[in-house]
Amino acid sequence: MRPFADRLIEAVRDYGPLCVGIDPHPSLFPQLFGKPSAGAIAVWADGIIEQAAGEVACIKPQAAFFEIWGSAGMAALEHVCKTARDAGLLVILDAKRGDIGSTAKGYADAYLGENAACPCDALTVNPYMGLETLTPFVDTSAANGRGIAVLTRTSNPGAADIQELEVDGDPIYIRMAREFHAAGACLKGQTTSWSGMMLVAGATAPQEAREIRHAAPDNLLLVPGYGAQGAGAEQAVAGFVPVNGMLEGGVVNASRSVTFPQAAQTATTVESWSSSIHDAICLARDDLLKATRLSSI
Amino acid sequence: MRPFADRLIEAVRDYGPLCVGIDPHPSLFPQLFGKPSAGAIAVWADGIIEQAAGEVACIKPQAAFFEIWGSAGMAALEHVCKTARDAGLLVILDAKRGDIGSTAKGYADAYLGENAACPCDALTVNPYMGLETLTPFVDTSAANGRGIAVLTRTSNPGAADIQELEVDGDPIYIRMAREFHAAGACLKGQTTSWSGMMLVAGATAPQEAREIRHAAPDNLLLVPGYGAQGAGAEQAVAGFVPVNGMLEGGVVNASRSVTFPQAAQTATTVESWSSSIHDAICLARDDLLKATRLSSI
């Protein structure tokens, strides 16, 4: 398979940087789809995918909300990943896995391997156990045209507890961004200069995103925190840089604002629900596209 | 359910601190059980549980080696957790989950909730996203007599990249150990003074384990790195303290040395395999029991 960085950035050039988060919160699950269950969330996610396909570059399913339903939920997650990829969407699985050696290799094989049980295009990874623990994820990705997205500076207040601590004058997220840049060199694209070693950099901290961009100039960003979590489109693309007249450099995730918009939550027919989802996706997509047009800033 | 700290330490007083790691590495899977698959690893794990029950306090399944097999692997994991608990063993699931707010609550519900799809007694948690991200795990555990084991100072070389960095004169793992101590107060036992907010502190760093014990005096330790990873029994219990004439303060995990001993790998009958597993478990258990006897040091 072609490098993930090339596949992702080509899709972003076609559709803009919106990534649709698939987070089936039980407490937000619309009545229209019945009581939440593994089967019900699969049907709901199929509906989201149908509206997202041909409109956006990628989706990001959140593993936790599938794991709640145990093995049946994991079957639903496999279904969602396969359905989305068959529909031409790239899939970034948000599972924040991380472990040592052969255990990390197990996670990499499960989601990024040639014969992955749950095949995704990229996987979010937690680097707390150190750089060596990224190697199995990077190597498996390089061999199979996949990517990873490493937690760098997350969008929640708790980021201050470890990620923002200063060591030798630099916050840890900047030290790590430099290391991730070096460690991900083998995930560089062939037709673009971007690397598929993505960095997770929250939209709620645009200045920090610019510093991360400086430390890791060719790493695509995965930006959470846009929309319901409070950041606007211009904040969300703060770590992007001009390429061919557009700001480019990653994808921006929206979950609640595009999958649980008010109009969809109260919809009484699948048609009106689908239409509300489609509207919400296109609204967020266009909002981000506008922010990436150089003439707009 | 009674507090996890009480249930675990009572079992440790009966059987010693050995925790049997259930890590079905595909590359180590014994020929006797056929080609590795979700079903084959469940049968293999049932055999380990049969030999561990009545001999040790707890088991620690490694989620990655089940996730390799997708939803079928998760069904095998659920089976293993239920079988072990029915056999009287406590189950510490090693899945190193971690995320923000409602997502963390999703993981907590999946493994520690009252109606968990995959019910465990405790779950390993990655704290890199900050202290607030532990709250859903702690609250769910407190409500259901469960516990968590937070990565504090792991046993791999990469621990140096973040966990050992010094901030204001203290390594991060010591700063975090103090915070975990405070954050886990509601997981204290009723019949013991230990807390079910366990700290993961690798056996390969005994001096660091003693410093962690000083920073977090009532937190039970989950100690990886004993056996195949290189540390001996006395190193492994370095963070334990004298209680009623024995060293006490956590559990020590052994995986490869007790589940893939040479004699078991070449066994040609289930009886000889079972006997080799039983011997290896009892050898490690007695090695650790000896190291916890105060007269031995």
XYZ file of C-alpha atoms in Angstrom:
594
model
C 0.000 0.000 0.000
C 1.213 3.556 -0.757
C 2.551 5.601 2.167
C -0.121 6.832 4.570
C 1.232 10.419 4.427
C 0.632 10.567 0.664
C -2.800 8.978 0.890
C -3.918 11.294 3.686
C -2.622 14.542 2.238
C -4.107 13.784 -1.194
C -7.499 13.295 0.458
C -7.041 16.522 2.436
C -6.264 18.375 -0.814
C -9.537 17.040 -2.226
C -11.805 17.568 0.789
C -10.045 19.787 3.349
C -8.701 18.812 6.762
C -11.901 17.708 8.564
C -11.713 14.332 10.285
C -15.084 13.026 11.498
C -14.826 11.503 14.976
C -16.959 8.388 15.496
C -17.521 8.422 19.282
C -20.721 6.522 20.086
C -21.237 7.880 23.633
C -24.026 5.800 25.200
C -25.391 8.939 26.882
C -25.681 10.831 23.564
C -26.994 7.956 21.468
C -30.073 9.137 19.523
C -33.381 7.432 20.346
C -34.011 6.942 16.638
C -31.463 4.094 16.652
C -32.930 2.355 19.711
C -31.107 1.516 22.920
C -27.330 1.646 22.493
C -25.752 -1.768 21.870
C -22.935 -3.123 19.704
C -25.337 -3.634 16.821
C -27.065 -0.287 17.240
C -23.800 1.682 17.253
C -22.685 -0.141 14.106
C -25.888 0.889 12.330
C -25.515 4.477 13.606
C -21.859 4.600 12.491
C -22.790 3.213 9.060
C -25.135 6.179 8.717
C -22.394 8.648 9.640
C -19.984 7.002 7.191
C -22.583 7.219 4.412
C -22.839 10.992 4.931
C -19.081 11.507 5.346
C -17.986 9.516 2.273
C -17.153 11.771 -0.636
C -17.255 14.854 1.634
C -14.253 14.474 3.976
C -10.825 12.844 4.042
C -11.042 10.604 7.062
C -12.808 9.348 10.157
C -11.503 8.693 13.675
C -13.393 5.999 15.597
C -12.856 6.104 19.371
C -12.068 2.566 20.576
C -13.347 3.081 24.142
C -16.953 3.463 23.024
C -16.751 0.161 21.168
C -14.868 -1.669 23.936
C -17.751 -0.866 26.326
C -19.684 -3.536 24.422
C -16.908 -6.135 24.754
C -16.186 -8.552 21.928
C -19.448 -7.607 20.177
C -18.314 -3.978 20.291
C -14.966 -4.943 18.790
C -16.838 -6.717 15.975
C -18.759 -3.450 15.462
C -15.450 -1.544 15.366
C -14.039 -3.941 12.756
C -17.208 -3.464 10.725
C -16.941 0.336 10.972
C -13.269 0.370 9.925
C -13.912 -1.903 6.952
C -17.060 -0.042 5.852
C -15.311 3.328 5.994
C -12.261 2.134 4.071
C -14.474 0.494 1.448
C -16.231 3.877 1.102
C -12.902 5.581 0.351
C -12.389 7.171 3.774
C -9.102 6.865 5.627
C -9.453 5.504 9.159
C -7.419 6.820 12.094
C -8.279 4.570 15.037
C -8.131 6.453 18.330
C -7.112 3.743 20.774
C -4.058 5.383 22.411
C -2.200 2.094 22.710
C 1.340 1.864 24.028
C 3.555 -0.831 25.542
C 7.017 -2.365 25.316
C 8.625 -4.572 22.675
C 6.659 -7.612 21.625
C 3.505 -6.288 23.294
C 3.637 -3.090 21.235
C 4.182 -5.314 18.208
C 0.983 -7.147 19.144
C -1.001 -3.894 19.103
C 0.674 -2.834 15.843
C -0.193 -6.159 14.186
C -3.780 -5.928 15.439
C -4.479 -2.560 13.804
C -1.667 -1.741 11.328
C -0.433 -5.159 10.226
C -0.706 -6.680 6.770
C -3.288 -9.125 8.110
C -4.716 -6.892 10.828
C -7.901 -8.193 12.440
C -9.123 -4.597 12.584
C -7.399 -2.856 9.663
C -6.905 0.911 10.023
C -4.805 3.462 8.178
C -3.339 4.927 11.361
C -3.472 4.375 15.121
C -3.072 6.836 17.997
C -0.180 5.860 20.281
C 0.776 6.912 23.823
C 4.558 7.493 24.130
C 4.859 7.588 27.955
C 6.931 4.387 28.112
C 9.583 5.921 25.838
C 10.813 6.172 22.293
C 11.840 2.512 21.986
C 8.160 1.618 22.481
C 7.239 3.477 19.275
C 9.541 1.382 17.090
C 7.210 -1.601 16.559
C 4.389 0.793 15.560
C 6.661 2.746 13.186
C 8.195 -0.349 11.597
C 4.833 -2.059 11.065
C 3.434 1.173 9.599
C 6.398 1.641 7.263
C 6.032 -1.916 5.960
C 2.298 -1.568 5.257
C 1.697 2.035 4.182
C 0.149 2.939 7.551
C 0.824 5.714 10.042
C 0.627 6.531 13.719
C -0.447 9.616 15.654
C 1.600 10.088 18.820
C 0.240 12.030 21.810
C 2.317 15.209 21.908
C 0.315 18.044 23.468
C -3.274 17.024 24.154
C -6.224 19.409 24.388
C -7.244 18.756 28.010
C -6.239 20.706 31.169
C -4.327 17.658 32.507
C -1.748 18.160 29.736
C -0.075 20.456 32.290
C 0.734 17.596 34.671
C 3.410 15.896 32.524
C 3.425 17.094 28.893
C 4.006 20.772 29.749
C 6.642 20.315 32.476
C 9.871 22.102 31.553
C 13.169 20.250 31.354
C 16.340 22.154 30.404
C 14.237 25.107 29.293
C 11.861 23.234 27.006
C 8.464 21.742 27.767
C 8.394 17.971 27.441
C 6.024 18.122 24.457
C 8.634 20.089 22.482
C 11.471 17.735 23.474
C 9.289 14.805 22.417
C 8.146 16.492 19.176
C 11.808 16.718 18.113
C 12.311 13.042 18.950
C 9.127 11.980 17.155
C 10.290 13.947 14.109
C 13.515 11.953 14.012
C 11.862 8.620 14.856
C 9.280 8.963 12.084
C 11.613 9.684 9.177
C 10.829 6.310 7.580
C 7.143 7.238 7.366
C 7.742 10.098 4.932
C 5.616 10.120 1.817
C 6.872 9.594 -1.732
C 4.757 12.205 -3.530
C 4.604 14.716 -0.643
C 7.201 15.861 1.854
C 4.976 15.099 4.854
C 5.561 12.271 7.333
C 2.907 9.780 8.448
C 4.320 9.985 11.981
C 1.501 12.306 13.042
C 1.631 14.359 16.224
C -1.481 14.943 18.343
C -1.602 18.669 19.135
C -4.791 20.101 20.645
C -6.667 22.930 18.922
C -7.157 24.706 22.249
C -3.441 25.612 22.339
C -2.580 27.305 18.995
C 0.707 28.846 20.194
C 1.903 25.437 21.342
C 0.876 23.990 17.950
C 3.088 26.561 16.204
C 6.013 25.591 18.452
C 5.398 21.923 17.700
C 5.362 22.701 13.962
C 8.754 24.416 14.348
C 10.193 21.408 16.235
C 8.724 18.855 13.822
C 8.459 20.580 10.427
C 7.312 17.628 8.307
C 5.031 15.770 10.701
C 1.331 15.844 9.944
C -0.764 16.953 12.928
C -3.880 15.310 14.324
C -5.742 18.171 15.962
C -8.489 17.356 18.508
C -10.490 19.981 20.379
C -12.181 21.754 17.462
C -15.922 22.369 17.755
C -17.608 21.056 20.898
C -14.321 21.200 22.856
C -14.133 24.945 22.261
C -11.560 25.895 19.597
C -12.427 27.687 16.348
C -11.162 26.815 12.868
C -8.337 29.365 12.813
C -7.008 28.113 16.151
C -7.303 24.532 14.892
C -5.042 25.139 11.872
C -2.465 27.198 13.813
C 0.200 24.528 13.200
C -0.423 24.375 9.434
C 1.899 25.995 6.860
C 1.373 27.402 3.330
C 1.579 24.805 0.529
C 0.317 25.651 -2.997
C -1.725 28.581 -1.764
C -3.434 26.727 1.094
C -2.564 26.108 4.746
C -1.687 22.429 5.053
C -0.214 20.102 7.638
C -2.687 17.701 9.146
C -6.302 16.941 9.954
C -8.705 18.484 12.455
C -11.109 16.233 14.325
C -14.712 17.112 15.147
C -16.894 14.578 16.924
C -19.928 15.794 18.843
C -20.598 18.831 16.674
C -20.875 16.729 13.509
C -22.244 13.404 14.785
C -24.625 14.613 17.512
C -25.870 17.993 16.216
C -29.112 19.099 17.886
C -31.189 18.625 14.723
C -30.002 15.015 14.390
C -30.630 14.192 18.034
C -34.304 15.045 17.756
C -34.819 13.607 14.250
C -37.694 11.149 13.967
C -36.805 9.623 10.591
C -33.575 8.233 9.199
C -33.902 10.652 6.273
C -34.022 13.754 8.482
C -31.260 12.371 10.729
C -29.046 11.706 7.658
C -29.727 15.161 6.314
C -28.811 16.790 9.659
C -25.567 14.820 9.819
C -24.713 15.725 6.233
C -25.371 19.421 6.946
C -23.250 19.379 10.112
C -20.348 17.638 8.356
C -20.413 20.052 5.414
C -20.642 23.066 7.759
C -17.533 21.999 9.691
C -15.723 20.989 6.492
C -16.382 24.398 4.910
C -15.458 26.240 8.125
C -12.064 24.508 8.116
C -11.600 24.919 4.346
C -12.171 28.656 4.750
C -9.565 28.850 7.517
C -7.021 27.081 5.292
C -7.440 29.560 2.409
C -4.486 31.922 2.590
C -6.550 34.878 1.415
C -8.788 34.531 4.453
C -6.076 35.377 6.993
C -17.920 -5.943 46.179
C -15.301 -5.502 48.958
C -12.411 -3.123 48.222
C -9.853 -4.455 45.763
C -6.964 -3.602 48.129
C -8.395 -5.879 50.841
C -9.168 -8.694 48.412
C -5.710 -8.572 46.823
C -3.676 -8.339 50.014
C -5.644 -11.181 51.645
C -4.821 -13.373 48.649
C -1.168 -12.302 48.828
C -1.075 -13.262 52.523
C -2.372 -16.716 51.550
C -0.234 -17.351 48.478
C 2.581 -14.791 48.297
C 3.024 -11.946 45.822
C 3.344 -13.867 42.520
C 1.087 -12.633 39.713
C 0.992 -14.960 36.684
C 1.153 -13.012 33.421
C -1.043 -14.421 30.639
C 0.750 -13.172 27.495
C -0.076 -15.485 24.582
C 2.753 -14.403 22.262
C 2.051 -15.980 18.859
C 5.778 -16.664 18.430
C 6.039 -18.578 21.718
C 2.778 -20.496 21.421
C 3.431 -24.205 22.103
C 2.801 -26.619 19.216
C 0.830 -28.858 21.547
C -2.092 -26.387 21.347
C -2.055 -26.123 17.547
C -1.661 -22.986 15.504
C -2.310 -19.834 17.551
C -5.850 -18.461 17.171
C -8.427 -16.870 19.454
C -9.790 -20.284 20.364
C -6.365 -21.877 20.823
C -5.118 -19.149 23.163
C -8.304 -19.457 25.251
C -7.671 -23.198 25.672
C -4.013 -22.550 26.503
C -4.952 -19.838 29.042
C -7.553 -22.152 30.638
C -4.715 -24.605 31.210
C -2.556 -21.937 32.864
C -5.461 -20.817 35.065
C -6.095 -24.418 36.146
C -2.499 -24.692 37.360
C -2.441 -21.207 38.956
C -5.734 -21.505 40.884
C -5.139 -22.309 44.542
C -1.399 -21.575 44.170
C -1.168 -17.819 43.517
C -3.117 -14.634 44.228
C -3.741 -13.252 40.773
C -3.199 -13.286 37.022
C -2.424 -10.467 34.606
C -3.655 -11.030 31.039
C -1.976 -8.822 28.421
C -4.701 -7.294 26.217
C -2.483 -6.817 23.135
C -2.072 -10.561 22.589
C -5.847 -10.984 22.574
C -6.530 -7.901 20.427
C -4.313 -9.409 17.689
C -7.229 -11.790 17.061
C -9.797 -8.999 16.832
C -13.284 -9.470 18.219
C -12.718 -13.230 18.553
C -9.644 -12.443 20.648
C -11.682 -10.115 22.838
C -14.187 -12.929 23.358
C -11.234 -15.111 24.415
C -10.107 -12.380 26.835
C -13.583 -12.156 28.349
C -13.585 -15.936 28.732
C -10.154 -15.872 30.415
C -11.152 -13.113 32.855
C -14.382 -14.881 33.815
C -12.741 -18.308 34.125
C -9.960 -16.958 36.339
C -12.329 -15.058 38.625
C -14.599 -18.118 38.911
C -11.505 -20.082 39.949
C -10.833 -17.618 42.791
C -7.997 -15.710 41.120
C -7.966 -11.914 40.999
C -7.550 -10.497 37.496
C -5.404 -7.435 36.754
C -5.953 -6.657 33.070
C -2.862 -5.169 31.469
C -4.342 -2.910 28.787
C -2.651 0.429 29.634
C -5.718 2.443 28.719
C -5.888 6.204 29.163
C -7.933 9.063 27.727
C -9.919 12.129 28.727
C -13.307 12.499 30.445
C -16.145 10.494 28.978
C -13.736 8.394 26.904
C -11.843 7.326 30.039
C -15.236 6.560 31.593
C -15.928 4.304 28.596
C -12.779 2.281 29.247
C -13.546 2.188 32.992
C -17.077 0.911 32.340
C -15.760 -1.703 29.894
C -13.409 -3.333 32.401
C -14.203 -2.052 35.921
C -17.905 -1.204 35.753
C -20.731 -2.955 37.584
C -21.909 -4.421 34.276
C -18.503 -4.596 32.583
C -18.446 -6.565 29.324
C -15.004 -7.845 30.340
C -15.033 -7.804 34.156
C -11.640 -7.486 35.838
C -10.512 -6.686 39.369
C -8.049 -4.030 38.238
C -6.842 -2.367 35.040
C -3.462 -0.865 34.145
C -3.746 2.817 33.213
C -1.421 5.224 31.390
C -1.355 8.669 33.108
C 0.365 10.698 30.331
C -2.718 12.834 29.653
C -2.770 14.026 33.269
C -4.303 13.449 36.669
C -7.831 14.478 35.662
C -7.838 11.542 33.245
C -7.465 9.095 36.155
C -10.631 10.281 37.911
C -13.145 8.182 35.892
C -11.042 5.057 36.510
C -10.706 5.822 40.240
C -14.388 6.669 40.729
C -15.607 3.591 38.861
C -13.180 1.426 40.863
C -14.260 2.933 44.187
C -17.925 2.269 43.383
C -17.352 -1.364 42.434
C -14.542 -2.667 44.659
C -12.024 -2.562 41.814
C -8.576 -1.019 41.466
C -6.199 0.444 38.920
C -2.441 0.160 38.385
C -0.950 3.398 37.072
C 2.291 3.420 35.072
C 4.817 5.060 37.392
C 8.322 3.796 36.595
C 8.293 1.018 34.035
C 10.945 -1.666 33.643
C 12.126 -0.819 30.098
C 15.092 1.378 29.020
C 12.683 3.905 27.439
C 11.524 4.877 30.943
C 14.416 7.346 30.772
C 12.807 9.396 27.969
C 9.954 10.888 30.027
C 9.406 9.130 33.367
C 12.946 9.758 34.668
C 13.329 13.371 33.519
C 14.013 15.673 36.482
C 11.774 18.651 37.235
C 12.552 20.858 40.255
C 15.013 18.272 41.526
C 12.689 15.258 41.390
C 12.235 12.711 38.607
C 8.762 12.783 37.089
C 7.946 9.305 38.405
C 8.421 10.543 41.986
C 6.330 13.679 41.383
C 3.612 11.507 39.881
C 3.842 8.859 42.646
C 3.013 11.583 45.198
C 0.055 12.702 43.089
C -1.175 9.127 42.557
C -0.959 8.593 46.321
C -3.268 11.564 46.899
C -5.595 10.740 43.985
C -6.102 7.142 45.120
C -7.121 7.814 48.727
C -10.693 6.634 48.058
C -9.388 3.209 47.004
C -8.020 2.395 50.478
C -9.044 -0.928 51.940
C -11.263 -1.420 54.995
C -9.422 -4.306 56.630
C -5.914 -3.308 55.518
C -4.204 0.059 55.266
C -3.221 -0.462 51.610
C -4.713 1.412 48.660
C -6.017 -0.225 45.482
C -4.487 2.639 43.488
C -1.518 0.474 42.504
C 1.681 1.901 41.054
C 3.597 0.077 38.325
C 7.263 0.053 39.390
C 9.676 -2.175 37.490
C 11.710 -4.838 39.269
C 14.837 -3.884 37.328
C 15.092 -0.614 39.319
C 14.987 -1.531 43.040
C 16.358 1.789 44.293
C 13.664 3.658 42.361
C 11.052 1.300 43.838
C 12.217 2.243 47.357
C 11.898 5.949 46.471
C 8.406 5.333 45.084
C 7.458 3.506 48.301
C 8.638 6.556 50.296
C 6.572 8.922 48.082
C 3.477 6.699 48.114
C 3.548 4.784 51.405
C 0.188 3.005 51.172
C -0.052 2.227 47.455
C 0.254 -1.384 46.440
C 2.885 -1.941 43.734
C 2.511 -3.919 40.523
C 6.062 -5.038 39.759
C 6.879 -6.215 36.216
C 10.327 -7.305 35.107
C 10.874 -10.313 37.420
C 12.135 -13.515 35.818
C 12.637 -13.458 32.064
C 13.113 -9.668 32.067
C 16.125 -10.045 34.354
C 15.377 -9.071 37.952
C 15.673 -11.469 40.891
C 13.170 -11.907 43.728
C 14.965 -9.642 46.208
C 15.114 -6.827 43.649
C 11.445 -7.383 42.842
C 10.313 -6.841 46.438
C 12.575 -3.823 47.050
C 9.533 -1.541 47.451
C 7.834 -3.823 49.999
C 7.768 -3.066 53.755
C 7.544 -5.269 56.872
C 3.981 -6.181 57.936
C 3.373 -8.988 60.477
C 6.839 -10.453 59.990
C 6.715 -10.509 56.176
C 7.636 -8.011 53.458
C 4.378 -6.807 51.903
C 3.210 -4.137 49.508
C 2.151 -5.446 46.135
C 2.405 -8.210 43.567
C 5.243 -9.301 41.287
C 4.459 -10.388 37.751
C 6.156 -13.262 35.942
C 5.035 -14.163 32.432
C 7.428 -16.056 30.177
C 9.277 -17.879 32.957
C 6.055 -19.421 34.290
C 3.893 -19.802 31.170
C 6.529 -20.733 28.579
C 9.138 -22.705 30.595
C 11.353 -24.872 28.393
C 9.859 -28.123 29.656
C 6.336 -26.963 28.791
C 7.334 -25.765 25.326
C 8.524 -29.207 24.317
C 5.790 -31.174 26.124
C 3.938 -33.656 23.923
C 0.964 -34.323 26.217
C -1.386 -31.992 28.072
C -0.480 -33.824 31.291
C 3.251 -33.140 30.969
C 2.589 -29.558 29.831
C 0.307 -28.985 32.858
C 2.854 -30.471 35.188
C 5.628 -28.222 33.773
C 3.456 -25.126 34.167
C 2.561 -26.106 37.729
C 6.222 -26.632 38.590
C 7.263 -23.290 37.089
C 4.493 -21.406 38.906
C 5.355 -23.017 42.262
C 9.076 -22.351 41.744
C 8.498 -18.631 41.131
C 5.926 -18.429 43.928
C 8.335 -20.007 46.426
C 11.248 -17.846 45.209
C 9.181 -14.725 45.931
C 7.812 -16.079 49.213
C 11.377 -16.697 50.377
C 12.356 -13.125 49.489
C 9.427 -11.756 51.517
C 10.415 -13.643 54.674
C 12.142 -11.138 56.921
C 14.550 -13.738 58.294
C 15.904 -14.303 54.783
C 17.396 -10.821 54.421
